[in-house]
Short mmCIF file of C-alpha atoms and ligand atoms in Angstrom, two decimals:
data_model
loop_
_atom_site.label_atom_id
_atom_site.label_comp_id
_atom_site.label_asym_id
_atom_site.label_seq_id
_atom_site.Cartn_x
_atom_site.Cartn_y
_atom_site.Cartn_z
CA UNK A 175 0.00 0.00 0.00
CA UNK A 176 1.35 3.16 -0.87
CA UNK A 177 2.42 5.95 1.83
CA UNK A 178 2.52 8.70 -0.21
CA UNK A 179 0.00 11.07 1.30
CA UNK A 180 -2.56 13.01 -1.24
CA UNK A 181 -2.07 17.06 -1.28
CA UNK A 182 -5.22 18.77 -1.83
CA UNK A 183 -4.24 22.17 -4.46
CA UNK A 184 -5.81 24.77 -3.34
CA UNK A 185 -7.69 26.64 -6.57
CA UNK A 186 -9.31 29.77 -7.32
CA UNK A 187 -12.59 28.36 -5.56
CA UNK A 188 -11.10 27.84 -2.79
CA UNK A 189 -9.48 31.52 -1.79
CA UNK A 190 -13.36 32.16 -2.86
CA UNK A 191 -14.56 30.10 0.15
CA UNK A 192 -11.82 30.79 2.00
CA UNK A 193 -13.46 34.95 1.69
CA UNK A 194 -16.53 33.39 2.12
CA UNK A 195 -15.47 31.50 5.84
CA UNK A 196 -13.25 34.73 6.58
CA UNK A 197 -10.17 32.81 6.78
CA UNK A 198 -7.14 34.67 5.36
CA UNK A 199 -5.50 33.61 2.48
CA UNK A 200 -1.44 33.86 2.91
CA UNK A 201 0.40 35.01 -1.06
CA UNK A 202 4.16 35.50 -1.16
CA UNK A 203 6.36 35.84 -4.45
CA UNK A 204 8.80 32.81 -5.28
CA UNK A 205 10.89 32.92 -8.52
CA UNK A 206 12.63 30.10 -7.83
CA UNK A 207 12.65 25.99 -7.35
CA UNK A 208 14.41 25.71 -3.73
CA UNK A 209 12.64 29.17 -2.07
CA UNK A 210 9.07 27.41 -3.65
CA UNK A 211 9.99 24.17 -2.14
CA UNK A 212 10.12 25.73 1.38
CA UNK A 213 7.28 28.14 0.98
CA UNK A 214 4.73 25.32 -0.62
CA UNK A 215 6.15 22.81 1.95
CA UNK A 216 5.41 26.00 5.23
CA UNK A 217 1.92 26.12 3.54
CA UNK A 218 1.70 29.28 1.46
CA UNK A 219 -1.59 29.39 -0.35
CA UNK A 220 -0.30 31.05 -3.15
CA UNK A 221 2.69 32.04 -5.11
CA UNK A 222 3.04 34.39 -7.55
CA UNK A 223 5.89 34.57 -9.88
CA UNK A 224 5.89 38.37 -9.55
CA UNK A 225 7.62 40.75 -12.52
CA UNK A 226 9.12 41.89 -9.15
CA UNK A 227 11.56 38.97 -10.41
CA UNK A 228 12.82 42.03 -12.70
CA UNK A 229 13.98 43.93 -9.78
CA UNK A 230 15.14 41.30 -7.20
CA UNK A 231 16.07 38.60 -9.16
CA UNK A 232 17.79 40.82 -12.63
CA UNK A 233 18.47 43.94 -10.83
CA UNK A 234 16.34 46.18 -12.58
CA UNK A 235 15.48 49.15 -11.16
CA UNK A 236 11.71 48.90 -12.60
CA UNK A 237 9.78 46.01 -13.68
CA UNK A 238 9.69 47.06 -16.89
CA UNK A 239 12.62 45.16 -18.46
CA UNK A 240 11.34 41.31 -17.63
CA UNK A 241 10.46 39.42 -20.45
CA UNK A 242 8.09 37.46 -21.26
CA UNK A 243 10.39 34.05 -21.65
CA UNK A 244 12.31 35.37 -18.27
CA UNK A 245 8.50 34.87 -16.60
CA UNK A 246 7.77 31.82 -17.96
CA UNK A 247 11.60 30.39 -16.79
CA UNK A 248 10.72 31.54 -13.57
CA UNK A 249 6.83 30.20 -13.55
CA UNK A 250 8.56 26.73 -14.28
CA UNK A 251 11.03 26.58 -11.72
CA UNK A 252 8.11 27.39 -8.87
CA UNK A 253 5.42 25.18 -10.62
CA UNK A 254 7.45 22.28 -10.33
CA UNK A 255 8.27 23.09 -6.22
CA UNK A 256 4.37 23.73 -5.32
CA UNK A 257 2.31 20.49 -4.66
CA UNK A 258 -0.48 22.39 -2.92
CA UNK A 259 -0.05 26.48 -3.21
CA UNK A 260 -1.95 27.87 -6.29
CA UNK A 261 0.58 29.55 -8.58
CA UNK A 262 0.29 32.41 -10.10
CA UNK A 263 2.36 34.84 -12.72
CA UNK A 264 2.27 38.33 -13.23
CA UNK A 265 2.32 38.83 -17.19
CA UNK A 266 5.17 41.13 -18.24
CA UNK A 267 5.03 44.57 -19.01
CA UNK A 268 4.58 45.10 -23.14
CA UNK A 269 2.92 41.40 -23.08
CA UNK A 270 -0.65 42.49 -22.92
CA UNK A 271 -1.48 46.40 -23.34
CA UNK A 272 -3.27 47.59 -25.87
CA UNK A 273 -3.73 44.86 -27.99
CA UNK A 274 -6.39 41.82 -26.83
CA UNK A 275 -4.86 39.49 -29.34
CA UNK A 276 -1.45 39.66 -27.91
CA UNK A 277 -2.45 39.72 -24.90
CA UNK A 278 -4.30 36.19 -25.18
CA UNK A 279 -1.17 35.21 -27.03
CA UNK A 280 0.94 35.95 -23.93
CA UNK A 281 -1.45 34.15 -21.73
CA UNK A 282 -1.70 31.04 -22.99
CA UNK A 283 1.75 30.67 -23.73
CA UNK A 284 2.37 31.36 -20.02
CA UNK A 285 -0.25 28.59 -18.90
CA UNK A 286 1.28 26.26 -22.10
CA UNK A 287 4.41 26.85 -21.41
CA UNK A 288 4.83 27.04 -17.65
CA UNK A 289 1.53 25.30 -16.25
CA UNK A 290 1.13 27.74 -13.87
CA UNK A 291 -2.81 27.83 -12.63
CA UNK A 292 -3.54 31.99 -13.45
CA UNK A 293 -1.92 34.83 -14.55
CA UNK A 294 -2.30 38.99 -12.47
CA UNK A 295 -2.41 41.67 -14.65
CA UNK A 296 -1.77 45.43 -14.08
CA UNK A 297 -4.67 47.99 -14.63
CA UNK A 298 -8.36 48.55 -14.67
CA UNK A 299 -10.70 49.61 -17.18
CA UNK A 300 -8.11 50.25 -19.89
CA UNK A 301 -7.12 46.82 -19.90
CA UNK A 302 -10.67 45.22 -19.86
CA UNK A 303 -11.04 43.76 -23.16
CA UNK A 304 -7.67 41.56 -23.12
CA UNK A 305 -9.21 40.72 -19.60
CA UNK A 306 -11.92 39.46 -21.57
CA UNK A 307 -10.84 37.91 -24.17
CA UNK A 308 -8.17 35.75 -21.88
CA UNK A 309 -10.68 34.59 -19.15
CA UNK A 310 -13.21 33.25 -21.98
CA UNK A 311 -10.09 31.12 -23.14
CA UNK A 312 -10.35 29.47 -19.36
CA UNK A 313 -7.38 31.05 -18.10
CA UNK A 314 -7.96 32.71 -14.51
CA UNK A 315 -6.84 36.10 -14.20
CA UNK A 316 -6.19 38.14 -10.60
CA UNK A 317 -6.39 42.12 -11.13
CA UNK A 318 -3.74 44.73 -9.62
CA UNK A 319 -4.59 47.79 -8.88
CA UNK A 320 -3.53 50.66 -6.61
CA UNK A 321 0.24 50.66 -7.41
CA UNK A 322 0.96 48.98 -10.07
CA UNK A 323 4.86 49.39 -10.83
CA UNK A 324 4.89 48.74 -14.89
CA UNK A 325 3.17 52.24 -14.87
CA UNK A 326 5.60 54.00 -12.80
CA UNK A 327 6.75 56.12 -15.64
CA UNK A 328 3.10 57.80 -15.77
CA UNK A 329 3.01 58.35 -12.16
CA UNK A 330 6.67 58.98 -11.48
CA UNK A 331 6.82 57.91 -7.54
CA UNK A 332 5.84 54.75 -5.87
CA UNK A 333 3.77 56.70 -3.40
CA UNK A 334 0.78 55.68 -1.50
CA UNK A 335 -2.19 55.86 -4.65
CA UNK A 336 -5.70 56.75 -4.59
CA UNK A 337 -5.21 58.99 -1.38
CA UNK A 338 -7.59 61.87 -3.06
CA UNK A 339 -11.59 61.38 -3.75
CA UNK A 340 -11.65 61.23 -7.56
CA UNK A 341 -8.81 58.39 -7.73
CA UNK A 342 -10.29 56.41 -5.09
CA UNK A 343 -13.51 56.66 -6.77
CA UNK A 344 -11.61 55.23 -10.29
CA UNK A 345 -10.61 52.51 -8.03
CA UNK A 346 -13.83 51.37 -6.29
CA UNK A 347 -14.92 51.76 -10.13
CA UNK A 348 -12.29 49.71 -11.61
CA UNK A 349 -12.33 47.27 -8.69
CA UNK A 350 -16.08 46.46 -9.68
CA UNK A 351 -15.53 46.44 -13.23
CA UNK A 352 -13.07 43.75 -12.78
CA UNK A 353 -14.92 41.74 -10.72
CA UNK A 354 -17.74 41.78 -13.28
CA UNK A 355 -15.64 41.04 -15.96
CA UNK A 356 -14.88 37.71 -14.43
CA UNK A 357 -11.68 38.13 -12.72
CA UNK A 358 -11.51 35.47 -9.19
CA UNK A 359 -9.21 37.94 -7.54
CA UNK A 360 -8.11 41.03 -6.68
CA UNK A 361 -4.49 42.80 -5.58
CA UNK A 362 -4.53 45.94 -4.06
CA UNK A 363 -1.11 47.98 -3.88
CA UNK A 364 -0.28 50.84 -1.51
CA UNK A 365 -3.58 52.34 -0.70
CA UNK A 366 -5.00 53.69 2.16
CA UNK A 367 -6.61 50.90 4.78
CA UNK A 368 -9.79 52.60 4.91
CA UNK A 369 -10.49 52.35 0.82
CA UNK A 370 -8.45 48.57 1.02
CA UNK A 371 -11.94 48.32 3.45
CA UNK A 372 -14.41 49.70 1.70
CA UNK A 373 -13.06 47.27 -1.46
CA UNK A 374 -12.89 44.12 0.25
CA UNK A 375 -15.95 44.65 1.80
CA UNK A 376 -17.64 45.56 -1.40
CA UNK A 377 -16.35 42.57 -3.87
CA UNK A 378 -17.47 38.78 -3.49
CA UNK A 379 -14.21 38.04 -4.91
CA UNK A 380 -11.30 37.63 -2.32
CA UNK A 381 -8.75 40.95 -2.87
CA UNK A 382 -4.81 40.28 -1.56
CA UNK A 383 -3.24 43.21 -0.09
CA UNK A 384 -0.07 44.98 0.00
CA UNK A 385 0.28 47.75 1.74
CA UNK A 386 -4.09 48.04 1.32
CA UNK A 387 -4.22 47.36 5.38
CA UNK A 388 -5.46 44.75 7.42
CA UNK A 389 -9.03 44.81 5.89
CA UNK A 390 -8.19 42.44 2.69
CA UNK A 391 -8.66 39.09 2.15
CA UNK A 392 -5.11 38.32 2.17
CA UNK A 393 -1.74 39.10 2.38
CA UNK A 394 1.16 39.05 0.35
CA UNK A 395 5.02 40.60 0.17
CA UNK A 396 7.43 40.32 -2.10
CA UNK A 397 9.87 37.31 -0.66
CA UNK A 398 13.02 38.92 -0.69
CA UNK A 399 11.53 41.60 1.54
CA UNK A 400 9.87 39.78 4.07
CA UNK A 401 13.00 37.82 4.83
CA UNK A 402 15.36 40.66 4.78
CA UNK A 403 17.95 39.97 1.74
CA UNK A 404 16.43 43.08 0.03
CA UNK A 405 19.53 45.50 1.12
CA UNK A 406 18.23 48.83 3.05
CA UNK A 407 14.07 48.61 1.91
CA UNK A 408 11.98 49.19 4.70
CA UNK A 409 8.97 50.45 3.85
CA UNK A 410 6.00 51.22 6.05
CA UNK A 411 4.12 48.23 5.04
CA UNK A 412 6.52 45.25 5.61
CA UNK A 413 7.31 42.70 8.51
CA UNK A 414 10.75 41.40 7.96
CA UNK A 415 10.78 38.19 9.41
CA UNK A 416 14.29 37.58 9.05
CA UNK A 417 17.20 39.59 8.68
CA UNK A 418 18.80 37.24 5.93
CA UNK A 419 21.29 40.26 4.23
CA UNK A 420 23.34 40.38 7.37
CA UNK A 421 23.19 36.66 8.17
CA UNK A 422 24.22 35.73 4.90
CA UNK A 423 27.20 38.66 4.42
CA UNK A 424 28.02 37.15 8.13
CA UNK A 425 28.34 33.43 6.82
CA UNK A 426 30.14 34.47 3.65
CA UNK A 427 33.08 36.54 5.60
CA UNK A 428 33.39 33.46 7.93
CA UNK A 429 33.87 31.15 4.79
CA UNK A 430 36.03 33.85 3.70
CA UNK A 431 38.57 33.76 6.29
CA UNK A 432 38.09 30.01 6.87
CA UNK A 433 39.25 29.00 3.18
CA UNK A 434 41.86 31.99 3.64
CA UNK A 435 43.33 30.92 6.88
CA UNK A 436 43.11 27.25 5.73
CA UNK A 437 40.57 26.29 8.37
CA UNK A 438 38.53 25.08 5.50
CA UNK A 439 38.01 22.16 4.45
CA UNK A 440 39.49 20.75 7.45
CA UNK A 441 40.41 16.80 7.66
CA UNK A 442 36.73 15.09 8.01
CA UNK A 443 35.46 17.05 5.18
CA UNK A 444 37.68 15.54 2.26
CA UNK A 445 38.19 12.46 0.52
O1 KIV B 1757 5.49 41.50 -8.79
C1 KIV B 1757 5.18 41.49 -7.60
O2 KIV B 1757 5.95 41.07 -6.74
C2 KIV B 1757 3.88 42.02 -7.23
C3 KIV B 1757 3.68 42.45 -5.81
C4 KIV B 1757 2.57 43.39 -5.69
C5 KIV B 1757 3.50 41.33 -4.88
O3 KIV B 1757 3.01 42.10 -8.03
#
């Protein structure tokens, strides 16, 4: 008889009953097989394969410069870690604005190509018809709005959005459209708590905050963040958990002066 013990995914109905029973839903990013191997195995409920890959993973300064194959290399290496979380993968900027064709293109190549289970996309009513036209293919889509960082050119600062009454109107407005479009999710980026509120409380679909307060559905950060390797960011919305920059620069200069002084490898650790 086998041992092997069944994992149950979780799947976009699920975060819906999860909203539905008030239990949080826990999202962080994962761009890689060994950090999605120890966030599916600590129970994450979802990862997404953010573009934020551009910044922490490339060294961009924006998310802009991520392509398309550098998502899907990354979507691969966490869908084959995560036996239960739900994956998901933000679709590059350039990959799906302005053009509904290309932009179903880009999705299912991302689901062909990297059998992740849904795809987060950047923007509200602007972007509705390739929202469209990709969830009537099957393909589940989460929106983003709020900050959304392939637009930082428009906006110029990665400041708190939707503070004043008009663009928190637009929001409530896009958040609904979005919803009624058919989208299962929704992310909300660095807005105030009260509107990440009035959202959540609003939608029937769950919404995933960052920075949007503790009113959301969920949670997510960006992994690199909330276990301290990203070097000197400490915004006003994130826990680190660790402090992995110093413990790592720590462990190197000890390897450092252990292979320098001779120290390593010592006698039980050769052949
Ligand atoms: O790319 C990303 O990491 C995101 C964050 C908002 C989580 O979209």
């Amino acid at each position: 008889m086998s041992q092997h013990k069944e994992v149950k995914r979780i799947t976009t109905n699920t975060l819906q009953q999860m909203k539905a029973k008030g239990e949080k839903i826990a999202m962080l990013t994962a761009y890689d097989y060994s950090m999605a191997t120890v966030l599916d195995d600590a129970g994450l409920d979802v990862l997404l394969v953010g573009d934020s890959a551009s910044n922490v993973m490339a060294g961009h300064e924006t998310t802009l410069p991520i392509t398309l194959e550098q998502m899907i290399y990354h979507a691969q290496s966490v869908v084959k870690a995560a036996k239960k979380a739900l994956v998901l993968v933000d679709l590059p900027f350039g990959s799906y604005q302005g053009n509904s064709r290309a932009a179903l293109n880009s999705a299912i190549r991302m689901m062909k190509e990297s059998g992740a289970h849904g795809i987060k996309l950047e923007g509200g009513i602007e972007i509705m018809e390739s929202i469209e036209r990709i969830i009537s293919a099957g393909i589940p889509v989460m929106g983003h709005l709020g900050l959304t960082p392939q637009s930082i050119n428009k906006f110029g600062t990665y400041t708190v959005r939707a503070k004043n009454e008009a663009e928190a109107q637009r929001l409530k407005h896009d958040a609904m459209a979005l919803q009624q479009v058919g989208c299962f999710a929704l992310l909300l980026e660095k807005i105030p708590a009260e509107l990440g509120k009035e959202v959540s409380e609003s939608l029937h679909i769950p919404t995933i905050g960052i920075g949007a307060g503790m009113h959301c559905d969920g949670q997510v950060l960006v992994i690199n963040d909330m276990i301290g390797l990203t070097k000197g960011f400490r915004p006003r919305f994130l826990r680190p958990y660790l402090d992995l920059y110093n413990g790592i620069f720590n462990a190197a200069q000890l390897y450092i002066k252990d292979v320098k002084t001779g120290d390593f490898p010592n006698e039980k650790e050769q052949y």
